[in-house]
Coordinates of C-alpha atoms in Angstrom, one line a residue:
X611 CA -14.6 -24.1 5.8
X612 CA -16.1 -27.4 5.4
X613 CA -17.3 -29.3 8.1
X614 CA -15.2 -32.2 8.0
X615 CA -11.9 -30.0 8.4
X616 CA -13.8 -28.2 10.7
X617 CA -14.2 -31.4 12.9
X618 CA -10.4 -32.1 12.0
X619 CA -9.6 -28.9 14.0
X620 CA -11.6 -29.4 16.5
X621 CA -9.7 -32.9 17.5
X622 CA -6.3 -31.2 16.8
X623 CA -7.1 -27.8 19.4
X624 CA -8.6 -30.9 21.8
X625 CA -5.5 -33.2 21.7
X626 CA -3.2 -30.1 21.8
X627 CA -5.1 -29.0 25.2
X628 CA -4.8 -32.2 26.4
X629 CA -1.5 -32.6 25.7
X630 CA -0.6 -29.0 28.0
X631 CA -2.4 -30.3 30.8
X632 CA -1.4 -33.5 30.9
X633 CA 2.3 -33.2 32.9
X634 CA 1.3 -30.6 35.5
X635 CA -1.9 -31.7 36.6
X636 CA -0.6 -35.3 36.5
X637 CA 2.3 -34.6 38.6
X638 CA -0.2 -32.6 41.0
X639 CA -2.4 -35.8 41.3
X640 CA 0.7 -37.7 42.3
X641 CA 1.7 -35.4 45.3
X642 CA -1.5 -35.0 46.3
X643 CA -2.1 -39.1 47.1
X644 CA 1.9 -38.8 48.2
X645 CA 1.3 -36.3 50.4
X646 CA 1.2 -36.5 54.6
X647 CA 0.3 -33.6 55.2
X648 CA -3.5 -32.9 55.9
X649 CA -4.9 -29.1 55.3
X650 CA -7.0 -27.4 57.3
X651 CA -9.9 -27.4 55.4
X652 CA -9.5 -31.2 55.0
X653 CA -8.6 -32.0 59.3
X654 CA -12.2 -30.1 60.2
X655 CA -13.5 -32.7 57.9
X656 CA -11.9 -35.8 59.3
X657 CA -13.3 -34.0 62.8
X658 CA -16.4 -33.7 61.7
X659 CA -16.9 -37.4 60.2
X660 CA -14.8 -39.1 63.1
X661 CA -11.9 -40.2 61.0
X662 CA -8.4 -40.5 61.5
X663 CA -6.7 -40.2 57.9
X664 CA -3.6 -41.2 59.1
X665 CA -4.4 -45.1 59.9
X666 CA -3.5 -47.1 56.9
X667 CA -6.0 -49.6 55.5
X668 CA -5.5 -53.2 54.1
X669 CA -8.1 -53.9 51.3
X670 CA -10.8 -55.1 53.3
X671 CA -10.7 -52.0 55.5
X672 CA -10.3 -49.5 52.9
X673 CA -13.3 -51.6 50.3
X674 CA -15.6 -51.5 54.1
X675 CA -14.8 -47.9 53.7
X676 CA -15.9 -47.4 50.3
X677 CA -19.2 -49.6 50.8
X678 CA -20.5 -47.9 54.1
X679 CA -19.8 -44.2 52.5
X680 CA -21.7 -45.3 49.2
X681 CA -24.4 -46.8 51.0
X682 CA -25.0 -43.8 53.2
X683 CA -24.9 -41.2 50.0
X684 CA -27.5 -44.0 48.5
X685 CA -29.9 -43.8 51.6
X686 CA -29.5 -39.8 51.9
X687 CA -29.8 -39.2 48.1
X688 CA -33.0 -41.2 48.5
X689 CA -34.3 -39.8 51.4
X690 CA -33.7 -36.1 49.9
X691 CA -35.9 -36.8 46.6
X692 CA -39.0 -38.3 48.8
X693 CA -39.0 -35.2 50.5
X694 CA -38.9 -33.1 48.0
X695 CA -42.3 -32.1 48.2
X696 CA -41.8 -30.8 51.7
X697 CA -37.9 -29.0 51.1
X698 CA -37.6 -25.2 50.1
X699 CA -36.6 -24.7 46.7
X700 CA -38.4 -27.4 45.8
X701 CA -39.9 -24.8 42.4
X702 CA -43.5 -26.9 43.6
X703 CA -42.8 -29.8 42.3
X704 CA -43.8 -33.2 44.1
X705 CA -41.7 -36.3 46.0
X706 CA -40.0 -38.9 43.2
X707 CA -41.9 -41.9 43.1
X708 CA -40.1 -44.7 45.0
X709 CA -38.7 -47.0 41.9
X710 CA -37.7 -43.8 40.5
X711 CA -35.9 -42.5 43.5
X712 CA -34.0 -45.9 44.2
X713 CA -32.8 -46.0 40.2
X714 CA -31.5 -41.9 40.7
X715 CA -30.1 -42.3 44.3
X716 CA -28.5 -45.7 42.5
X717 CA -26.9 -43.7 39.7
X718 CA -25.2 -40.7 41.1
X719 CA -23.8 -42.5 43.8
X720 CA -22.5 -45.5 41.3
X721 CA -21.1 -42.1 38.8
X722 CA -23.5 -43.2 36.1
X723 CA -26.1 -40.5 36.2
X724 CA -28.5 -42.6 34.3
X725 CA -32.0 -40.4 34.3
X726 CA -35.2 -42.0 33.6
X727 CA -37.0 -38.3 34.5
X728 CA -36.7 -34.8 33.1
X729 CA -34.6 -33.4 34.7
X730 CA -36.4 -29.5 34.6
X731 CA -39.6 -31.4 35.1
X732 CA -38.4 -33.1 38.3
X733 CA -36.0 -32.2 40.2
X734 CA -35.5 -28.9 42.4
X735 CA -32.9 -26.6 43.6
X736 CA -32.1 -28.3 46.2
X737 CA -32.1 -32.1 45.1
X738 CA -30.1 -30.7 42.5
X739 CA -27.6 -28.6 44.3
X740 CA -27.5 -30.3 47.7
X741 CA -28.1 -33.9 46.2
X742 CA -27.0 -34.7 42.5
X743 CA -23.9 -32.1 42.7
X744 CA -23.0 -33.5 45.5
X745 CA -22.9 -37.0 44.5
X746 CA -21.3 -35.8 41.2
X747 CA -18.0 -34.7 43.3
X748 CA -18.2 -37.2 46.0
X749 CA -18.5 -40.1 43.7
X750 CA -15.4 -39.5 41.1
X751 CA -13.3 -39.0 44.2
X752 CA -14.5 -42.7 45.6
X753 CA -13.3 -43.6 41.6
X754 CA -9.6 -41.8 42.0
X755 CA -9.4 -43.5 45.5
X756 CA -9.8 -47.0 44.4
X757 CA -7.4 -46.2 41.5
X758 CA -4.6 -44.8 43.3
X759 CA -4.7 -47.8 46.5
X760 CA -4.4 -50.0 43.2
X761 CA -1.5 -48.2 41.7
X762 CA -0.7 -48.3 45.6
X763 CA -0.7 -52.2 45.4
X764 CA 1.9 -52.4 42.5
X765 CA 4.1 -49.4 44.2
X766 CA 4.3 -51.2 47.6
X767 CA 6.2 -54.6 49.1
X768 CA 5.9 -56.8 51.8
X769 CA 2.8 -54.7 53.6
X770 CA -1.1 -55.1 52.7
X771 CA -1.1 -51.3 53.3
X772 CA -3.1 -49.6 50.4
X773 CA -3.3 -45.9 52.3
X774 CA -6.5 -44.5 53.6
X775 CA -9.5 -43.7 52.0
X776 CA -11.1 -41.2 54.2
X777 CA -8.2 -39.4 53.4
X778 CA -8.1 -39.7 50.2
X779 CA -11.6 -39.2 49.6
X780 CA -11.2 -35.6 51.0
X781 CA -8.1 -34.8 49.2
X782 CA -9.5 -36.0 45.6
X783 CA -12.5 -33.5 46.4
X784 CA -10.7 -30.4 47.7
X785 CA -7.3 -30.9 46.3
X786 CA -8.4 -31.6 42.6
X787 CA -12.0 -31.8 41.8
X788 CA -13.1 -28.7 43.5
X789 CA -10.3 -26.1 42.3
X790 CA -10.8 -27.1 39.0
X791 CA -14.7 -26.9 38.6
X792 CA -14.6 -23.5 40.1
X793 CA -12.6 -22.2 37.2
X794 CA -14.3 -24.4 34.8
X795 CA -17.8 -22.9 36.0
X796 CA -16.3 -19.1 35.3
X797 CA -15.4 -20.3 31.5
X798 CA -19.1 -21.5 31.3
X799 CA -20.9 -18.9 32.4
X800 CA -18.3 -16.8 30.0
X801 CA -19.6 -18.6 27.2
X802 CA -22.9 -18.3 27.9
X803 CA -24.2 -21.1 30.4
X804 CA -26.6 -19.8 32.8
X805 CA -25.8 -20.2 36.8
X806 CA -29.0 -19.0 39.1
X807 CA -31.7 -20.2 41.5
X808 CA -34.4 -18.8 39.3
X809 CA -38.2 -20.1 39.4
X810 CA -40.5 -21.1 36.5
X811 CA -41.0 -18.3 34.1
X812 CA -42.0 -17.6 30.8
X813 CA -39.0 -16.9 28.3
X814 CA -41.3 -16.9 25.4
X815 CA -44.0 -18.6 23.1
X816 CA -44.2 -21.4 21.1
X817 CA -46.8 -22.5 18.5
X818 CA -49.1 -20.5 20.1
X819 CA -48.2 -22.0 23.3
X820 CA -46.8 -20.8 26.5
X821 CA -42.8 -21.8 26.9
X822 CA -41.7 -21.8 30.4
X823 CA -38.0 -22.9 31.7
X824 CA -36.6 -23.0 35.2
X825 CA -33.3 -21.9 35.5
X826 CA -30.5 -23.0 38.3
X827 CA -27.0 -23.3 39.2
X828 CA -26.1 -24.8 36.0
X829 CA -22.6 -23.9 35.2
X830 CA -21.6 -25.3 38.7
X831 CA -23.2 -28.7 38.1
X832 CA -22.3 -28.8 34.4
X833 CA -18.5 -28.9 34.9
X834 CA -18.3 -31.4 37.4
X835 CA -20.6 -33.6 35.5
X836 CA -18.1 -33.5 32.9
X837 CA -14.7 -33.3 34.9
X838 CA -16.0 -36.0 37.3
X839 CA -17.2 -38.3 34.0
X840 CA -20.9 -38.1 36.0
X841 CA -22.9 -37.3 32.9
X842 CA -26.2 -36.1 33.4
X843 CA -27.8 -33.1 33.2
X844 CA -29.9 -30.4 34.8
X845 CA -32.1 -30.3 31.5
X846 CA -33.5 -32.9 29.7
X847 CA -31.7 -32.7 26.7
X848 CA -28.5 -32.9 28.4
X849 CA -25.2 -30.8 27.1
X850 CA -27.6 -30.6 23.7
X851 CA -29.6 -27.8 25.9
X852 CA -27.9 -23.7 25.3
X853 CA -28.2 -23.3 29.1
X854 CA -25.9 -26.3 29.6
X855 CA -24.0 -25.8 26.5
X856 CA -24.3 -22.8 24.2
X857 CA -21.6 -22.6 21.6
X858 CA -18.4 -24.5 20.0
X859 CA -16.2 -23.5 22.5
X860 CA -18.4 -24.5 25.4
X861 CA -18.7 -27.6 23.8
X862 CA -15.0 -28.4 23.1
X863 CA -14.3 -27.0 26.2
X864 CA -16.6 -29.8 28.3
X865 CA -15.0 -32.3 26.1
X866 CA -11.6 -31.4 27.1
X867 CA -13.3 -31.7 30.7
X868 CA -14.3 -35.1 30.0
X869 CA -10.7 -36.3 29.1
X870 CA -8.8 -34.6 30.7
X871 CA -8.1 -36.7 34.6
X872 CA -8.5 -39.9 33.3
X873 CA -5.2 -39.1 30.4
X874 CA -3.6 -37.4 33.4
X875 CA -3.9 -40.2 35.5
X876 CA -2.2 -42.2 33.3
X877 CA 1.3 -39.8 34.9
X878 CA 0.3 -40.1 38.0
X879 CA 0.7 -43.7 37.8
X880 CA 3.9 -43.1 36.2
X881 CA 4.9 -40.7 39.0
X882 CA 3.8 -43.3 41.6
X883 CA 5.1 -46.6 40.5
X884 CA 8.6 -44.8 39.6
X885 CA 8.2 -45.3 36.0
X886 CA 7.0 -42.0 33.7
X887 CA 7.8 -44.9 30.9
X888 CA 5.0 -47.1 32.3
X889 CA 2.7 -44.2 32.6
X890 CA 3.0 -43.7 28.8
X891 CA 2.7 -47.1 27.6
X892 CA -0.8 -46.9 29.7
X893 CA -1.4 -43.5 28.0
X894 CA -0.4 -44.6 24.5
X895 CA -3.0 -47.8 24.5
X896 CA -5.8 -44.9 25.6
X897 CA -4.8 -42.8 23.4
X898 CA -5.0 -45.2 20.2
X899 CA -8.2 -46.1 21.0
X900 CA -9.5 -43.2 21.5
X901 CA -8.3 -41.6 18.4
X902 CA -9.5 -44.9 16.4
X903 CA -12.9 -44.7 17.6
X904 CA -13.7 -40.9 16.9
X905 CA -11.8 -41.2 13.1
X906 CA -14.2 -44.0 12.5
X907 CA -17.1 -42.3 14.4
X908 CA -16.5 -39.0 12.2
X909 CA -16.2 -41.5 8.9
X910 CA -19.8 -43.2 9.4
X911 CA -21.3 -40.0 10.0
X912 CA -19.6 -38.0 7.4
X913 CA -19.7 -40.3 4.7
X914 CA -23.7 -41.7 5.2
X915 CA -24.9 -42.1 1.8
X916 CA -28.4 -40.7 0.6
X917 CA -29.7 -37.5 -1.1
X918 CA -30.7 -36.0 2.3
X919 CA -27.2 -36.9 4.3
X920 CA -25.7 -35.3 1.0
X921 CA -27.5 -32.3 1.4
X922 CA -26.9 -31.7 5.2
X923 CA -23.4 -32.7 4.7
X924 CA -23.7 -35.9 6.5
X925 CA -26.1 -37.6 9.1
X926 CA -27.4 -34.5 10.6
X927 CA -30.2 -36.2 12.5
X928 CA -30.2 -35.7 15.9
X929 CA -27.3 -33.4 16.2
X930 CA -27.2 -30.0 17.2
X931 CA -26.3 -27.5 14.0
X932 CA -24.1 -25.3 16.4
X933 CA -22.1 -28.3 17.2
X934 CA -21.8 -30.1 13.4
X935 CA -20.8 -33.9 12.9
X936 CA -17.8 -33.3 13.8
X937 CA -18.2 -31.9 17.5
X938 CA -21.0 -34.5 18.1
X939 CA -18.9 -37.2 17.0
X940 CA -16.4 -36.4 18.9
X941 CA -18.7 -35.9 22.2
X942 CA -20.0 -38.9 21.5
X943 CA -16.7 -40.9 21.7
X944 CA -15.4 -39.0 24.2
X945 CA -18.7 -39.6 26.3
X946 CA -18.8 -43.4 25.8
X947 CA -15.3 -44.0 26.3
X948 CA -15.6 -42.6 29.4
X949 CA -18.2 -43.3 32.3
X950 CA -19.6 -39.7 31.5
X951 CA -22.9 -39.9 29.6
X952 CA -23.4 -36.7 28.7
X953 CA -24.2 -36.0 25.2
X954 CA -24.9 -33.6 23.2
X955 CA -26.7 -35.3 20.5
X956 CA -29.3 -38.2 20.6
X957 CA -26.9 -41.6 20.3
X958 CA -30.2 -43.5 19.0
X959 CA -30.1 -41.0 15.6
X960 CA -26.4 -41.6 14.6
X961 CA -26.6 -44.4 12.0
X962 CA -26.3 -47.9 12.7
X963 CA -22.5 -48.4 12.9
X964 CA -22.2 -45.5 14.6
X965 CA -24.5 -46.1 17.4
X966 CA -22.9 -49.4 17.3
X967 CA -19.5 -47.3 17.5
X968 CA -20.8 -46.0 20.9
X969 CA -21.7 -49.2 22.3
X970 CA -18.4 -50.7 21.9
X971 CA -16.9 -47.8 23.8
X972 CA -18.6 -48.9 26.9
X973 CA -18.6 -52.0 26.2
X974 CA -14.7 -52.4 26.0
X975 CA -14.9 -50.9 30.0
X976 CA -14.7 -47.7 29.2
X977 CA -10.7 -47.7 29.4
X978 CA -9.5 -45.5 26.6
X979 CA -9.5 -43.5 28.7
X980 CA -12.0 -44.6 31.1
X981 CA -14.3 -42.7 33.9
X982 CA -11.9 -40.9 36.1
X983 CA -10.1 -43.6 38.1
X984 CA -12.4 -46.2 37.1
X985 CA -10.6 -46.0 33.5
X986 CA -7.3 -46.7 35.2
X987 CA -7.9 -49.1 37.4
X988 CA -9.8 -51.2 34.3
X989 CA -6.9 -50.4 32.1
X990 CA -4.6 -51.9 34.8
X991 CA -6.7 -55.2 35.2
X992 CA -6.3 -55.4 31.2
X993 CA -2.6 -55.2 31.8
X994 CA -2.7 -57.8 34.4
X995 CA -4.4 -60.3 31.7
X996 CA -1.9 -58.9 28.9
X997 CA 0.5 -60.1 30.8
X998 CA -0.8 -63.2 31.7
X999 CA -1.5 -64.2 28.0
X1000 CA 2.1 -62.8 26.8
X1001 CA 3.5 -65.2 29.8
X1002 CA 1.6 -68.2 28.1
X1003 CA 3.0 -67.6 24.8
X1004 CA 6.8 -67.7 26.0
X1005 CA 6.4 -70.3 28.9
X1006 CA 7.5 -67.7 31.4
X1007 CA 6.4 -66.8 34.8
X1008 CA 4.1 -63.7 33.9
X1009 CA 5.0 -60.6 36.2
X1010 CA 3.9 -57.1 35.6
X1011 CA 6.0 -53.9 37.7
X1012 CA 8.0 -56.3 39.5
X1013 CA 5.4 -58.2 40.7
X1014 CA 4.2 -62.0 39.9
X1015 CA 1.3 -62.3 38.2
X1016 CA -0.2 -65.9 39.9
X1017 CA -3.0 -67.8 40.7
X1018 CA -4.9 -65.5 42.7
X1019 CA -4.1 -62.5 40.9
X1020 CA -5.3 -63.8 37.5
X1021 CA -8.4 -65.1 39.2
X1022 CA -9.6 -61.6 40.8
X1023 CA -8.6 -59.9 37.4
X1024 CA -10.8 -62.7 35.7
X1025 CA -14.1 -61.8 38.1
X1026 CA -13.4 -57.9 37.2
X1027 CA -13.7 -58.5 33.2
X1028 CA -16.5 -60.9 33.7
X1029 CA -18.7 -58.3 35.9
X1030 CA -20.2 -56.3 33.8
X1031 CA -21.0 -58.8 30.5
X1032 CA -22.7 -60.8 32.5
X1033 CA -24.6 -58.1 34.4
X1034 CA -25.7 -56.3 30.4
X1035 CA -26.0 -60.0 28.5
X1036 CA -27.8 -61.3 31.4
X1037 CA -30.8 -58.3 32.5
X1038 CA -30.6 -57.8 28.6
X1039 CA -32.1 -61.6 27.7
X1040 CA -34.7 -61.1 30.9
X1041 CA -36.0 -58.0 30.0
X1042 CA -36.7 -59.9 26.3
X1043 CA -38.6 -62.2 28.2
X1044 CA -41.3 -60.2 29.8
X1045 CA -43.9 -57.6 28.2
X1046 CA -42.2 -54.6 29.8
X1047 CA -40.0 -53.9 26.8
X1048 CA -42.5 -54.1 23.8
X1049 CA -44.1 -51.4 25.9
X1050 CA -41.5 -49.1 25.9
X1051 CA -39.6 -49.5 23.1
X1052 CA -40.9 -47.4 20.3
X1053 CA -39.4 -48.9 17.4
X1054 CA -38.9 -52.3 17.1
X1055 CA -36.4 -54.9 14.6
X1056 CA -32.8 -54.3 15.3
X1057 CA -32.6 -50.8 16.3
X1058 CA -35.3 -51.8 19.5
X1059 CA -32.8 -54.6 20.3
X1060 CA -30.0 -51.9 20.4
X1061 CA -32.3 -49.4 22.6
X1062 CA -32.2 -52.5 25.5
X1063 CA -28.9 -53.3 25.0
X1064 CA -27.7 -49.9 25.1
X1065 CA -29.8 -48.5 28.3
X1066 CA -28.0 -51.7 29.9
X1067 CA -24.5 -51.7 28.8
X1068 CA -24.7 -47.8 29.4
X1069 CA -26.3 -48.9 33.2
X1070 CA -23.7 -51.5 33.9
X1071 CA -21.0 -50.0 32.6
X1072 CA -21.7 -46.6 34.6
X1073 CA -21.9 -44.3 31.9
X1074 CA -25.6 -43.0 31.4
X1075 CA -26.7 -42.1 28.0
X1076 CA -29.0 -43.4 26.6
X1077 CA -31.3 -44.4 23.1
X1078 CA -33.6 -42.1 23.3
X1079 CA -36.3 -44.5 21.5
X1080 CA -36.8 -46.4 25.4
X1081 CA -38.9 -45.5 28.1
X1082 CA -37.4 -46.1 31.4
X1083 CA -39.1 -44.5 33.4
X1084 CA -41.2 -48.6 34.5
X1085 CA -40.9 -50.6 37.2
X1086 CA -39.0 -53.0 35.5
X1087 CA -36.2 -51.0 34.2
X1088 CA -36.1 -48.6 37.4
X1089 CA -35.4 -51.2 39.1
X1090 CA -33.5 -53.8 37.2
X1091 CA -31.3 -50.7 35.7
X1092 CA -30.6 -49.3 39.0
X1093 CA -29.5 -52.9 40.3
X1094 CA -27.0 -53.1 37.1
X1095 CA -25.3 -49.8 38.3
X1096 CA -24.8 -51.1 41.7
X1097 CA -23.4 -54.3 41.2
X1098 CA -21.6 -52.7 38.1
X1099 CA -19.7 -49.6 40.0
X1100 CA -19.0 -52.1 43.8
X1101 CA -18.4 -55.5 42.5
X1102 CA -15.7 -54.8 40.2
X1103 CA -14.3 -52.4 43.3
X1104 CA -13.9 -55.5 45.4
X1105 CA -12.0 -57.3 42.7
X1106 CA -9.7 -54.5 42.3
X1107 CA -8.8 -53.9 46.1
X1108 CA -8.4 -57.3 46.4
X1109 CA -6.3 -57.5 43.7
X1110 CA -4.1 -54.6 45.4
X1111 CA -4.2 -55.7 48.8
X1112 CA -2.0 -59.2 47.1
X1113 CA 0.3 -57.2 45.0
X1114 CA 1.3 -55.1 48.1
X1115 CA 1.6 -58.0 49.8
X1116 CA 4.4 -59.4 47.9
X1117 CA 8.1 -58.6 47.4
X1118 CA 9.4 -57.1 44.3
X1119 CA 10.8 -59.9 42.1
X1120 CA 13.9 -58.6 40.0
X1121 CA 13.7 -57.8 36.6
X1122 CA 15.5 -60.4 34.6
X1123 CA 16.4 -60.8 30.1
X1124 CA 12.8 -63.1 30.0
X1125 CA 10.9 -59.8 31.6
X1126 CA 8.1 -58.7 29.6
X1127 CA 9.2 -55.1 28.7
X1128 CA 5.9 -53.0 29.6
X1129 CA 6.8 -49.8 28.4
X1130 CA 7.6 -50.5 24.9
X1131 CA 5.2 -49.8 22.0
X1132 CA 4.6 -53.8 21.4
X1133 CA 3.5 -53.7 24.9
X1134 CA 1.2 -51.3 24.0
X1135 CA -0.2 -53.3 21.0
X1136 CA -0.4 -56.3 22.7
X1137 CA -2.1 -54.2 25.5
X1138 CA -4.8 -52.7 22.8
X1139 CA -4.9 -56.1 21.6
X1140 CA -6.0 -57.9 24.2
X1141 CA -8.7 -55.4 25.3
X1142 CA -10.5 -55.6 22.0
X1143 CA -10.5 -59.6 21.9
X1144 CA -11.2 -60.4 25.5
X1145 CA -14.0 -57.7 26.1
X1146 CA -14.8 -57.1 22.5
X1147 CA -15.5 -60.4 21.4
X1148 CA -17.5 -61.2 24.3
X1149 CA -20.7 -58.5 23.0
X1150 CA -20.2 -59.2 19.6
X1151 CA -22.9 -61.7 18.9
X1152 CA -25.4 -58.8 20.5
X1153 CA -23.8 -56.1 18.4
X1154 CA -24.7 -58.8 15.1
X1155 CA -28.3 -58.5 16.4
X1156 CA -28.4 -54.7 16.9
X1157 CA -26.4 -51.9 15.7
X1158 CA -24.3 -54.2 13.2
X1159 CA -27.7 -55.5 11.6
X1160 CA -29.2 -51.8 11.3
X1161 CA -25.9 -51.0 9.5
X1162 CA -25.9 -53.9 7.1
X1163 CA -29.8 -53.1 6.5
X1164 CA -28.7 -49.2 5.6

């Protein structure tokens, strides 16, 4: 079989999986957040944290929530790698320098899971386990919650009720993301991925050399890396590594991980708001960009020209040969559409359009479709501004699920798309200033450009890969990196809750001949549109400078 059918079938079983999942677990996602009833599980938790998950929240209530339970996971997360010199399990290695522990404790809780450490090299059992895993659940339920009091915010008339988010915290965790990781762990360690609390010891030797691995609980923190878009990994070479990943299956199987809550999510709106038709103009805009990016990722790498790429069949570098082109591509796009991270193959080899390909994903917001709720919220302010723009054209009053799209409105979804460029344009230009950069780049013209722009779009955009040309592991980038994920993961939060909190607010205006019809197919052009010129356009003289000028140069 050749390897680019071989990739073609791979995308065809992965869309046909999705495609099975995608009405039931949607429709469970919906009656979960419609739920009033609490289980028991769930009430010894309210008891246990002192909260009453029956008090509904306006937005600043529910974004106070959100803030004081992030900051808290960012103190203890903290807290837990300085002391991991003292804790059990700790396989004798030392506390995390303080820069390094900020940027970490930063990441998880912001569900980027940016490392600038090795992660074998670093980190024990119980940082991993009780920490990191932790965070990986905890953190893509905070996403879901903010998602759902928005889709909240559109459902909802005359009350700044969005629901409550201790109670939706818990139920994203237990209801959904737990269930599912447990099974997902099973099918990992089936195919291969290791799940222990082993110590250092030798598995073998190398050049000569002594090779020693830890192992750990990896199957358990490997699936909810991937359901929970976290990214990350327990080994340095992320899902590249046979204890995280072994085989083809494993690795369609993670991808199908990846994809599958944000696409579902895209019912549950449906399911919430009344409308299955809305739900699948959301779905269809995702869905198109998703399968335009990974046909044009599979064409760059595929098609490379040169005597070696024709040899190995295409650009081979820096991709696993158990995986091919085409299930690295595919990862790839999967991985940067989404707030995930994980990869399975070094971003900085794939050739210049291609790493360019992978910038753009995050770039766009990661909406197609997204980090799980992040993705639909983000797809949902790009409605808003669709709307907006399609109002302007007719001379109409622009409204968007019976609700008027204003002053205000337009305003908060303006600060959410402005966010994040500024946050990756702006540490970007400093970091060019200063002599950290020339010391950790190791390769320098455009593709050292594209390592600082990437590790900062990939920062402020929540996702966590990386070029693997750049040393992060400074001051500087600790630091400034860490900051990015913050402000990149909260500040777009307050935009959005606001945002909901004056939706739910108002009264449902009736749908007249001059409504814009939102679940048609034009809708959904103008939608995909509108995401590629507003957020697009805004990187694209960095792109000239980086990944587009490597790609020209080949």
């Amino acid at each position: 079989m050749s390897p680019v059918l071989a990739g073609i079938l791979q995308l065809l079983a992965l869309v046909l999986a999705l495609g099975l999942s995608y009405r039931p677990l949607g429709d469970h996602m919906a009656r979960v957040y419609s739920s009033e009833k609490h289980g028991r599980p769930e009430k010894w938790i309210y008891k246990a944290i002192g909260a009453n998950p029956s008090v509904e929240m306006r937005w600043p209530a529910y974004l106070r929530a959100v803030l004081a339970f992030s900051a808290v996971s960012v103190l203890f997360l903290y807290g837990l790698q300085r002391l991991q010199g003292s804790l059990p399990g700790s396989l004798g290695f030392v506390s995390i320098d303080p820069d390094q522990a900020f940027n970490t404790a930063a990441s998880f809780v912001a569900n980027t899971n940016w490392q600038s450490y090795y992660g074998e090299q670093a980190m024990g059992h119980v940082v991993q386990t009780g920490g990191l895993a932790v965070q990986n659940f905890v953190s893509a339920a905070v996403g879901i919650a903010v998602a759902v009091a928005l889709v909240r915010g559109f459902a909802r008339s005359r009350t700044g009720e969005l629901g409550n988010f201790w109670s939706d915290l818990v139920r994203g965790t237990v209801r959904i993301l737990l269930p599912i990781s447990v099974v997902g762990a099973l099918v990992l360690v089936a195919c291969g991925a290791i799940q222990n609390f082993a110590g250092i010891h030798e598995v073998g030797r190398f050049m000569g050399g002594t090779q020693q691995w830890n192992g750990g609980a990896v199957a358990s923190q490997e699936v909810i890396k991937e359901l929970g878009t976290n990214g990350g990994g327990y080994f340095n070479a992320n899902s590249a590594h046979p204890f995280e990943n072994p085989n083809g299956l494993s690795n369609l199987f993670e991808i199908y991980l990846i994809l599958v809550i944000p696409f579902a999510l895209t019912r549950t709106f449906g399911r919430m708001v009344g409308s299955l038709k809305q739900g699948y103009a959301i779905l269809g805009t995702m869905a198109v960009i998703w399968l335009g990016f990974t046909a044009l990722m599979m064409w760059t790498e595929f098609a490379h020209h040169g005597p070696a790429f024709e040899i190995a069949g295409g650009a081979m570098e820096g991709k696993e040969t158990r995986f091919g082109i085409g299930g690295s591509s595919i990862f790839a796009v999967a991985t940067t559409l989404t707030s995930t991270g994980a990869v399975n193959s070094f971003h900085s080899s794939y050739t210049g359009f291609g790493g360019g390909i992978t910038m753009l994903g995050m770039q766009l917001g990661e909406v197609a479709p997204g980090g799980v709720g992040s993705g639909l919220y983000g797809m949902l302010i790009m409605a808003v501004i669709a709307v907006f723009i399609a109002g302007l054209m007719v001379g109409r009053t622009p409204e968007y699920l019976g609700k008027k799209i204003g002053t205000r409105e337009i305003k908060l979804a303006a600060c959410y798309i402005l966010v994040t460029p500024a946050l990756v344009l702006g540490f970007t230009a400093a970091s060019f200033v200063l002599d950290t950069p020339a010391n950790s780049m190791t390769n320098s013209g455009a593709h050292g450009f594209s390592e600082i722009l990437y590790a900062y779009t990939s920062g402020a955009n929540n996702n966590g890969s990386a070029f693997a040309g750049l040393n992060a592991d400074t001051q500087w980038f600790n630091t400034t990196i860490g900051i990015a994920m913050l402000l990149g993961r909260f500040l777009p939060m307050v935009f959005v809750l606001a945002l909901a909190g004056s939706l739910a607010e108002q009264k449902p205006v009736p749908e007249t001949a001059g409504t814009l019809r939102t679940a048609k197919p034009l809708f959904t052009g103008l939608l995909a549109g509108t995401i590629m010129i507003v957020t697009g356009l805004t990187y694209f003289p960095a792109l000239a400078l980086g990944p587009l000028a490597e790609g020209l140069a080949a």
